[in-house]
Short mmCIF file of C-alpha atoms in Angstrom, two decimals:
data_model
loop_
_atom_site.label_atom_id
_atom_site.label_comp_id
_atom_site.label_asym_id
_atom_site.label_seq_id
_atom_site.Cartn_x
_atom_site.Cartn_y
_atom_site.Cartn_z
CA MET M 1 0.00 0.00 0.00
CA ILE M 2 1.28 3.43 -0.99
CA VAL M 3 0.01 6.91 -0.04
CA GLY M 4 0.97 9.83 -2.22
CA GLY M 5 -0.04 12.44 -4.74
CA ARG M 6 -1.95 11.82 -7.91
CA ALA M 7 1.02 12.53 -10.14
CA GLY M 8 2.96 9.42 -9.10
CA VAL M 9 0.29 6.76 -9.50
CA LYS M 10 1.49 5.25 -12.76
CA GLU M 11 5.21 5.40 -11.96
CA VAL M 12 4.71 3.70 -8.60
CA LEU M 13 2.18 0.96 -9.40
CA LEU M 14 3.89 -0.02 -12.67
CA HIS M 15 7.40 0.03 -11.22
CA HIS M 16 9.58 -2.95 -12.13
CA SER M 17 9.99 -3.95 -8.48
CA LEU M 18 6.22 -4.65 -8.29
CA ARG M 19 6.18 -6.93 -11.36
CA ASN M 20 5.41 -9.99 -9.23
CA THR M 21 3.05 -8.26 -6.79
CA ILE M 22 -0.53 -9.49 -6.94
CA HIS M 23 -2.21 -6.82 -4.76
CA ALA M 24 -0.95 -3.22 -4.75
CA ILE M 25 -3.08 -0.24 -3.58
CA TYR M 26 -2.32 3.45 -4.08
CA LEU M 27 -4.18 6.14 -2.13
CA ALA M 28 -3.97 9.31 -4.21
CA VAL M 29 -4.70 12.16 -1.82
CA HIS M 30 -5.24 15.69 -3.14
CA THR M 31 -1.91 17.51 -2.79
CA SER M 32 -3.19 20.41 -0.64
CA ALA M 33 -5.02 18.03 1.68
CA LEU M 34 -1.96 15.83 1.90
CA LEU M 35 0.21 18.77 3.03
CA ASN M 36 -2.29 19.68 5.74
CA LEU M 37 -1.96 16.27 7.37
CA SER M 38 0.09 16.73 10.48
CA PHE M 39 2.35 14.15 12.02
CA ARG M 40 -0.16 13.61 14.81
CA ALA M 41 -2.93 13.06 12.28
CA LEU M 42 -0.79 10.50 10.48
CA GLN M 43 -0.27 8.75 13.78
CA ARG M 44 -4.02 8.47 14.18
CA HIS M 45 -4.37 7.06 10.67
CA ARG M 46 -5.23 3.38 11.03
CA TYR M 47 -5.86 0.67 8.47
CA SER M 48 -6.39 -3.02 8.66
CA TYR M 49 -6.69 -5.80 6.11
CA LEU M 50 -8.97 -8.71 6.92
CA GLN M 51 -10.56 -11.24 4.56
CA GLU M 52 -9.60 -9.22 1.48
CA LYS M 53 -11.32 -6.04 2.75
CA VAL M 54 -9.69 -2.75 3.76
CA THR M 55 -11.06 -0.32 6.37
CA TRP M 56 -9.87 3.28 6.41
CA GLU M 57 -10.17 5.97 9.07
CA VAL M 58 -8.83 9.39 8.06
CA PRO M 59 -8.80 12.24 10.57
CA THR M 60 -9.28 15.10 8.12
CA CYS M 61 -11.47 16.13 5.21
CA CYS M 62 -9.96 15.41 1.81
CA GLU M 63 -10.67 13.74 -1.52
CA VAL M 64 -8.96 10.41 -2.08
CA LEU M 65 -8.75 8.26 -5.23
CA VAL M 66 -8.08 4.59 -4.57
CA TYR M 67 -6.07 2.91 -7.36
CA ARG M 68 -5.31 -0.77 -7.72
CA ARG M 69 -2.60 -2.49 -9.75
CA CYS M 70 -4.12 -5.11 -12.07
CA LEU M 71 -1.97 -7.83 -13.54
CA PHE M 72 -3.46 -8.31 -16.99
CA CYS M 73 -6.10 -5.62 -17.58
CA ASN M 74 -4.00 -3.72 -20.14
CA ASN M 75 -4.35 -6.12 -23.09
CA GLY M 76 -2.82 -8.90 -21.07
CA GLU M 77 -0.21 -6.71 -19.41
CA ALA M 78 -0.12 -4.89 -16.06
CA GLY M 79 -2.30 -1.79 -15.75
CA ILE M 80 -4.00 0.57 -13.30
CA LYS M 81 -7.64 0.79 -12.26
CA VAL M 82 -9.55 3.27 -10.10
CA ILE M 83 -11.61 1.27 -7.64
CA ASN M 84 -13.01 4.17 -5.54
CA LYS M 85 -13.30 7.94 -5.33
CA VAL M 86 -14.42 9.21 -1.95
CA ASN M 87 -14.64 12.32 0.20
CA PHE M 88 -13.64 11.64 3.79
CA SER M 89 -15.03 13.61 6.70
CA MET M 90 -13.79 13.51 10.25
CA MET M 91 -13.98 9.95 11.67
CA SER M 92 -15.70 8.67 8.58
CA HIS M 93 -15.23 4.99 7.59
CA LEU M 94 -14.97 3.31 4.26
CA GLU M 95 -15.10 -0.35 3.41
CA ASP M 96 -13.36 -0.88 0.13
CA THR M 97 -14.57 -3.41 -2.37
CA GLN M 98 -12.98 -6.85 -2.29
CA PHE M 99 -9.89 -7.58 -4.36
CA ILE M 100 -10.69 -9.11 -7.71
CA ASP M 101 -9.25 -12.60 -8.23
CA GLU M 102 -7.45 -12.56 -11.59
CA SER M 103 -5.89 -16.00 -11.30
CA HIS M 104 -8.50 -17.58 -13.62
CA ASN M 105 -8.44 -14.98 -16.39
CA PHE M 106 -5.13 -13.74 -17.74
CA MET M 107 -6.91 -11.57 -20.35
CA GLY M 108 -4.71 -12.74 -23.21
CA HIS M 109 -1.47 -12.30 -21.27
CA ARG M 110 1.54 -13.51 -23.28
CA MET M 111 3.75 -15.99 -21.46
CA ARG M 112 7.24 -16.94 -22.57
CA PHE M 113 7.58 -20.72 -22.81
CA ALA M 114 10.99 -22.40 -23.39
CA VAL M 115 10.96 -26.03 -24.57
CA ILE M 116 13.44 -28.83 -25.23
CA ARG M 117 12.67 -31.58 -27.71
CA TYR M 118 11.96 -34.70 -25.66
CA PHE M 119 9.27 -36.88 -27.23
CA PRO M 120 6.65 -37.89 -26.17
CA TYR M 121 6.59 -34.97 -23.73
CA SER M 122 7.63 -32.23 -26.14
CA ASP M 123 7.97 -32.15 -29.92
CA TYR M 124 7.89 -29.20 -32.27
CA THR M 125 8.83 -27.71 -35.64
CA PRO M 126 11.17 -24.66 -35.56
CA LEU M 127 9.84 -21.74 -37.60
CA THR M 128 13.37 -20.60 -38.55
CA GLU M 129 16.83 -22.13 -38.59
CA GLU M 130 18.17 -19.70 -36.00
CA ALA M 131 19.05 -20.99 -32.53
CA GLY M 132 16.34 -20.22 -29.99
CA SER M 133 13.73 -19.52 -32.65
CA LEU M 134 9.98 -19.66 -32.24
CA VAL M 135 8.51 -23.14 -32.67
CA LEU M 136 5.18 -24.70 -33.51
CA PHE M 137 4.12 -27.65 -31.36
CA ARG M 138 3.46 -31.02 -32.94
CA ASP M 139 1.16 -33.52 -31.27
CA CYS M 140 2.75 -34.26 -27.89
CA VAL M 141 1.92 -34.07 -24.20
CA ASP M 142 3.00 -30.43 -23.84
CA ALA M 143 0.97 -29.38 -26.87
CA ARG M 144 -2.21 -30.80 -25.35
CA LEU M 145 -1.50 -29.25 -21.95
CA VAL M 146 -0.88 -25.84 -23.49
CA MET M 147 -4.07 -26.06 -25.53
CA VAL M 148 -6.17 -26.83 -22.44
CA LEU M 149 -4.53 -24.21 -20.21
CA SER M 150 -4.70 -21.49 -22.86
CA SER M 151 -8.43 -22.04 -23.20
CA LEU M 152 -9.14 -22.19 -19.46
CA LEU M 153 -6.95 -19.27 -18.38
CA ASN M 154 -7.28 -17.04 -21.46
CA VAL M 155 -3.52 -16.89 -21.92
CA SER M 156 -1.29 -16.90 -25.01
CA MET M 157 2.08 -18.64 -25.29
CA GLU M 158 5.27 -17.49 -27.02
CA ILE M 159 7.07 -20.82 -27.43
CA ARG M 160 10.80 -20.93 -28.17
CA GLU M 161 13.32 -23.76 -28.23
CA VAL M 162 16.31 -23.79 -25.91
CA PRO M 163 19.58 -23.56 -27.92
CA GLU M 164 21.90 -26.58 -27.72
CA ARG M 165 19.10 -28.63 -26.13
CA SER M 166 20.49 -27.93 -22.65
CA TRP M 167 18.69 -27.82 -19.31
CA GLY M 168 21.67 -26.14 -17.72
CA THR M 169 24.21 -26.63 -14.95
CA GLU M 170 25.41 -24.43 -12.11
CA ASN M 171 28.82 -22.75 -12.00
CA ASN M 172 29.53 -20.47 -9.01
CA GLY M 173 25.83 -19.81 -8.52
CA ILE M 174 25.21 -18.98 -12.22
CA PHE M 175 23.19 -21.37 -14.39
CA ASN M 176 23.31 -21.78 -18.16
CA GLY M 177 20.77 -23.33 -20.51
CA MET M 178 17.08 -23.27 -19.62
CA LEU M 179 17.81 -22.71 -15.92
CA GLY M 180 19.89 -19.67 -16.85
CA TYR M 181 16.88 -18.16 -18.63
CA PHE M 182 14.82 -18.71 -15.49
CA GLN M 183 17.50 -17.09 -13.35
CA GLN M 184 17.63 -14.03 -15.63
CA GLU M 185 13.80 -13.89 -15.79
CA GLU M 186 13.84 -14.21 -19.57
CA ILE M 187 11.16 -16.94 -19.56
CA ASP M 188 8.05 -17.67 -17.51
CA ILE M 189 7.63 -21.42 -18.12
CA GLY M 190 10.01 -24.14 -19.22
CA GLY M 191 9.74 -27.84 -19.85
CA PRO M 192 9.98 -30.70 -19.76
CA LEU M 193 12.03 -30.41 -16.60
CA GLY M 194 12.97 -32.81 -13.81
CA SER M 195 12.96 -31.61 -10.22
CA THR M 196 16.29 -31.67 -8.35
CA GLU M 197 17.55 -29.86 -5.28
CA GLU M 198 19.95 -27.82 -7.40
CA ARG M 199 17.25 -26.63 -9.80
CA MET M 200 14.87 -25.61 -7.02
CA LYS M 201 17.18 -22.66 -6.31
CA VAL M 202 16.00 -20.80 -9.41
CA VAL M 203 12.67 -22.37 -10.43
CA GLU M 204 9.27 -23.28 -9.03
CA PHE M 205 8.33 -26.79 -10.07
CA ALA M 206 5.00 -28.40 -10.93
CA GLY M 207 4.72 -32.11 -11.73
CA ALA M 208 2.98 -32.81 -15.01
CA TYR M 209 3.97 -36.31 -16.17
CA GLN M 210 5.21 -39.63 -14.92
CA ALA M 211 8.95 -39.43 -14.28
CA ASP M 212 11.03 -41.10 -16.99
CA VAL M 213 13.85 -43.50 -16.12
CA ILE M 214 17.19 -44.27 -17.76
CA SER M 215 16.97 -47.75 -19.30
CA LEU M 216 19.58 -49.97 -20.94
CA VAL M 217 19.23 -50.63 -24.67
CA SER M 218 21.12 -53.72 -25.87
CA LEU M 219 20.92 -56.34 -28.60
CA GLN M 220 17.98 -58.70 -28.35
CA PRO M 221 18.77 -62.19 -26.93
CA THR M 222 20.16 -64.30 -29.79
CA PRO M 223 20.55 -68.13 -30.03
CA LEU M 224 23.85 -69.42 -28.70
CA PRO M 225 26.23 -71.15 -31.17
CA GLN M 226 25.19 -74.76 -31.83
CA HIS M 227 28.75 -76.10 -31.86
CA MET M 228 29.20 -74.98 -28.24
CA SER M 229 26.33 -77.15 -27.02
CA ILE M 230 28.71 -79.99 -26.18
CA ILE M 231 30.35 -78.03 -23.36
CA ARG M 232 27.37 -75.83 -22.39
CA PRO M 233 25.70 -78.37 -20.00
CA PHE M 234 28.39 -77.59 -17.40
CA THR M 235 29.80 -74.25 -16.39
CA GLY M 236 33.48 -73.50 -16.76
CA SER M 237 34.13 -73.88 -13.03
CA LEU M 238 32.49 -77.33 -13.02
CA TRP M 239 34.56 -78.48 -16.00
CA LEU M 240 37.69 -77.29 -14.24
CA ALA M 241 36.72 -79.07 -11.02
CA LEU M 242 36.06 -82.28 -12.99
CA LEU M 243 39.47 -82.07 -14.68
CA VAL M 244 41.26 -81.45 -11.38
CA SER M 245 39.45 -84.39 -9.75
CA MET M 246 40.40 -86.70 -12.62
CA VAL M 247 44.07 -85.72 -12.39
CA ALA M 248 43.99 -86.09 -8.58
CA LEU M 249 42.50 -89.60 -8.91
CA SER M 250 45.17 -90.58 -11.42
CA VAL M 251 47.99 -89.33 -9.19
CA ILE M 252 46.59 -91.19 -6.14
CA LEU M 253 46.25 -94.45 -8.12
CA TRP M 254 49.76 -94.02 -9.50
CA LEU M 255 51.18 -93.50 -6.00
CA LEU M 256 49.30 -96.54 -4.65
CA HIS M 257 50.57 -98.66 -7.56
CA GLY M 258 54.10 -97.40 -7.00
CA ALA M 259 53.95 -98.27 -3.31
CA ARG M 260 52.70 -101.76 -4.17
CA ARG M 261 55.53 -102.22 -6.70
CA LYS M 262 58.14 -101.43 -4.06
CA VAL M 263 56.64 -103.91 -1.61
CA THR M 264 55.85 -106.81 -3.94
CA GLY M 265 58.31 -106.15 -6.75
CA MET M 266 55.58 -106.22 -9.40
CA ARG M 267 55.87 -104.29 -12.63
CA GLY M 268 54.72 -100.66 -12.24
CA VAL M 269 52.18 -98.68 -14.25
CA LYS M 270 53.04 -95.36 -15.91
CA LEU M 271 51.18 -92.17 -14.96
CA ASP M 272 49.93 -91.51 -18.52
CA THR M 273 48.36 -94.96 -18.57
CA ILE M 274 46.45 -94.24 -15.36
CA LEU M 275 45.35 -90.83 -16.77
CA LEU M 276 43.93 -92.55 -19.84
CA TYR M 277 42.29 -95.11 -17.57
CA SER M 278 40.57 -92.31 -15.57
CA TRP M 279 39.51 -90.59 -18.78
CA GLY M 280 38.04 -93.85 -20.08
CA ALA M 281 36.10 -94.25 -16.84
CA LEU M 282 34.70 -90.75 -17.29
CA ILE M 283 33.34 -91.55 -20.76
CA ASN M 284 32.11 -95.04 -19.73
CA GLN M 285 34.90 -96.75 -21.69
CA SER M 286 37.13 -97.91 -18.85
CA PRO M 287 39.50 -100.82 -19.77
CA ASN M 288 39.64 -103.96 -17.63
CA ASN M 289 42.89 -103.52 -15.71
CA ARG M 290 43.41 -106.35 -13.22
CA SER M 291 46.81 -105.06 -12.09
CA LEU M 292 45.24 -102.63 -9.60
CA SER M 293 45.47 -103.41 -5.92
CA LYS M 294 42.44 -103.92 -3.74
CA SER M 295 42.72 -100.41 -2.31
CA GLY M 296 43.00 -99.03 -5.82
CA ARG M 297 39.95 -100.97 -6.94
CA VAL M 298 37.92 -99.62 -3.97
CA LEU M 299 38.99 -96.07 -4.79
CA LEU M 300 38.22 -96.60 -8.45
CA GLY M 301 34.80 -98.07 -7.60
CA ILE M 302 33.88 -94.99 -5.58
CA TRP M 303 35.08 -92.85 -8.43
CA LEU M 304 33.02 -94.78 -10.98
CA VAL M 305 29.88 -94.11 -8.95
CA PHE M 306 30.76 -90.40 -8.96
CA TYR M 307 31.37 -90.53 -12.72
CA LEU M 308 28.02 -92.25 -13.20
CA VAL M 309 26.25 -89.34 -11.53
CA ILE M 310 28.28 -86.81 -13.54
CA THR M 311 27.67 -88.50 -16.89
CA THR M 312 23.94 -88.88 -16.18
CA CYS M 313 23.61 -85.17 -15.40
CA TYR M 314 25.70 -84.23 -18.43
CA THR M 315 23.70 -86.42 -20.83
CA SER M 316 20.31 -85.12 -19.71
CA SER M 317 21.50 -81.50 -19.83
CA LEU M 318 23.03 -81.99 -23.27
CA ILE M 319 19.77 -83.39 -24.63
CA ALA M 320 17.91 -80.36 -23.23
CA HIS M 321 20.39 -77.92 -24.80
CA LEU M 322 20.20 -79.64 -28.17
CA THR M 323 16.39 -79.68 -28.06
CA VAL M 324 15.89 -76.03 -27.03
CA ARG M 325 18.73 -73.73 -28.00
CA GLY M 326 19.87 -71.32 -25.31
CA LYS M 327 19.97 -67.56 -25.84
CA THR M 328 22.30 -64.79 -24.78
CA LYS M 329 21.28 -62.63 -21.79
CA PRO M 330 21.43 -58.86 -22.28
CA PRO M 331 22.53 -56.75 -19.29
CA GLU M 332 19.66 -55.70 -17.02
CA THR M 333 21.45 -53.48 -14.51
CA LEU M 334 24.54 -51.28 -14.24
CA GLU M 335 26.18 -54.06 -12.24
CA ASP M 336 25.73 -56.40 -15.23
CA LEU M 337 27.48 -53.88 -17.49
CA VAL M 338 30.48 -53.53 -15.21
CA ALA M 339 30.79 -57.30 -14.73
CA ARG M 340 31.03 -58.07 -18.47
CA ASP M 341 34.48 -58.21 -20.04
CA GLY M 342 34.96 -56.18 -23.18
CA TRP M 343 31.54 -54.51 -22.91
CA ARG M 344 31.11 -50.82 -23.78
CA TRP M 345 28.32 -48.33 -23.12
CA GLY M 346 27.34 -44.79 -24.10
CA ILE M 347 24.73 -42.07 -23.71
CA ALA M 348 23.38 -39.36 -26.02
CA SER M 349 25.01 -35.94 -25.58
CA TRP M 350 21.70 -34.10 -25.06
CA VAL M 351 20.67 -36.55 -22.31
CA MET M 352 23.97 -36.01 -20.51
CA LYS M 353 23.24 -32.27 -20.34
CA GLY M 354 20.41 -32.99 -17.92
CA SER M 355 19.90 -34.88 -14.67
CA PRO M 356 21.97 -38.04 -15.55
CA ASN M 357 25.16 -35.97 -15.46
CA GLN M 358 24.39 -34.77 -11.94
CA TYR M 359 23.28 -38.28 -10.91
CA PHE M 360 26.55 -39.99 -11.88
CA ALA M 361 28.67 -37.11 -10.57
CA SER M 362 27.06 -37.28 -7.13
CA ARG M 363 27.27 -41.08 -6.68
CA ASN M 364 30.22 -42.52 -4.76
CA ASP M 365 29.62 -46.26 -5.20
CA PRO M 366 32.18 -48.16 -7.33
CA VAL M 367 29.64 -49.20 -9.98
CA ALA M 368 28.51 -45.62 -10.70
CA LYS M 369 32.12 -44.42 -10.82
CA GLU M 370 33.04 -47.15 -13.30
CA ILE M 371 30.00 -46.36 -15.45
CA LYS M 372 30.87 -42.62 -15.49
CA LYS M 373 34.55 -43.34 -16.23
CA LYS M 374 33.87 -45.44 -19.35
CA LEU M 375 30.71 -43.66 -20.50
CA GLU M 376 30.91 -42.64 -24.17
CA ILE M 377 29.10 -39.50 -25.39
CA VAL M 378 27.45 -40.37 -28.72
CA THR M 379 24.35 -39.75 -30.81
CA GLU M 380 21.40 -42.14 -30.84
CA ASP M 381 22.14 -43.28 -34.41
CA GLU M 382 25.78 -44.04 -33.63
CA ALA M 383 24.90 -45.87 -30.43
CA LEU M 384 22.14 -48.00 -32.01
CA THR M 385 24.53 -49.00 -34.81
CA MET M 386 27.11 -50.16 -32.25
CA VAL M 387 24.41 -51.97 -30.24
CA LYS M 388 23.49 -53.92 -33.37
CA GLU M 389 27.11 -55.04 -33.73
CA GLY M 390 27.06 -56.49 -30.20
CA SER M 391 28.83 -55.96 -26.85
CA TYR M 392 27.48 -52.41 -26.55
CA THR M 393 24.68 -50.80 -24.50
CA LEU M 394 22.99 -47.43 -24.83
CA LEU M 395 21.76 -45.61 -21.72
CA SER M 396 18.67 -43.63 -22.71
CA PRO M 397 15.33 -42.34 -21.32
CA LYS M 398 12.95 -45.27 -21.55
CA TYR M 399 9.84 -43.61 -23.03
CA TYR M 400 11.87 -41.59 -25.52
CA ILE M 401 13.99 -44.44 -26.90
CA LYS M 402 11.00 -46.76 -26.97
CA VAL M 403 9.20 -44.42 -29.37
CA VAL M 404 12.35 -44.07 -31.51
CA ILE M 405 12.87 -47.83 -31.81
CA GLU M 406 9.22 -48.61 -32.47
CA SER M 407 9.03 -45.86 -35.11
CA PHE M 408 12.24 -46.48 -37.07
CA PHE M 409 13.72 -49.85 -36.09
CA THR M 410 10.72 -52.19 -35.90
CA ASP M 411 9.26 -54.17 -38.82
CA ASN M 412 5.61 -54.70 -39.69
CA TYR M 413 5.46 -57.76 -37.44
CA GLY M 414 6.60 -55.83 -34.39
CA GLN M 415 10.04 -57.41 -34.33
CA THR M 416 13.18 -55.43 -33.56
CA LEU M 417 16.85 -56.10 -32.89
CA TYR M 418 16.91 -53.97 -29.76
CA TYR M 419 16.06 -54.91 -26.19
CA ILE M 420 14.99 -52.29 -23.60
CA THR M 421 15.14 -53.18 -19.91
CA ASN M 422 11.88 -52.97 -18.00
CA ASP M 423 13.44 -51.43 -14.92
CA GLY M 424 15.59 -48.34 -15.05
CA ILE M 425 17.59 -45.80 -13.09
CA HIS M 426 15.50 -43.12 -11.38
CA VAL M 427 17.54 -39.93 -11.73
CA VAL M 428 14.74 -37.46 -10.85
CA ALA M 429 11.88 -37.66 -8.37
CA ASP M 430 9.30 -35.93 -10.57
CA PHE M 431 8.91 -34.57 -14.07
CA GLY M 432 6.94 -31.61 -15.38
CA TRP M 433 7.20 -27.85 -15.92
CA GLY M 434 9.27 -25.16 -14.26
CA PHE M 435 7.92 -21.67 -13.48
CA ARG M 436 9.78 -18.44 -12.91
CA GLN M 437 10.15 -17.65 -9.24
CA LEU M 438 8.21 -14.67 -7.89
#
């Protein structure tokens, strides 16, 4: 509330410092009457604001014009309105009219909207080739929201793209990209935008969509080579354990036979012969060697029972692998990526300008550090080409890359070479629009 002469109404109520003020009242007192107000009279001047009503008590006779700042009454811009003209007498009272709520009618006010291409949330056609040019929305989530809000609130939108497709990062308290425009009050709305603690310093946030996640895009599971089926029933560690056990058995039998030869003087058996004997027992082709001692025969009998179990398991597993061919397993988590030898991964440059960059920079766990260290900055086309060649994974927003793959890399039967993980990395808590702070 301001009290002054009539000459300063426009300069005061339309001052830049009041640009975000919803309610501003100016009491324009006649100049001669204003000069006659003594200090004691001003002390007796009382006003109170309760339930959007103002009560005045003026101790002298004068003519007062009551002006109000309106946000959008001047063709959608801020203006001035006279809401009362009164003559006050001693101890007279005035109840002003209630403040008008303008929050549901912006009277054609033009808002500056900055957008970043991020389908299906935002998609548009630039009207010129210049950076930061005006754009025309295509069918997308933002286009439908703007259409509804413009109709309900009687507001117009000046929509421009953000150059370099950058949300912005902070450097010594100064933001660039979209957040920099918010900080400099060059835009009123921006989106799509994820909410983070860092961004809340310069923007008011409103959730509008379901938060997207970063998913892993890899080659679809492919059939394993048929010629490897013979060794696939057992894992590498089991094959190694089986080989070690066979060698250990052969050495024990050779030592027992050698001890018997020294005691009885019988002809000894070479180690390679016993190795071949153990191998024959493993493949159910053991020769009939009667030269073994009783202790050796007991040991070999126990070992034959063990081999019988091993060969039975191997045979049944081999039949299953030959009947139904196994398939490769694409990585499902970041831990899977790090654990694979010779595997590479990348992310699109425009995605790395947003929340994922802050996410990986703020994580201290070994997996996140390894992912950030070997992360390649690429384009979607380059990454999808490398994914098709194998041993490569693209980190990308799930809903975005799903639309890209289904639109350009899927045949008429719905088949594609690319696999997108169902779960993803949550890098932001919510997703929507940002508004300039008041």
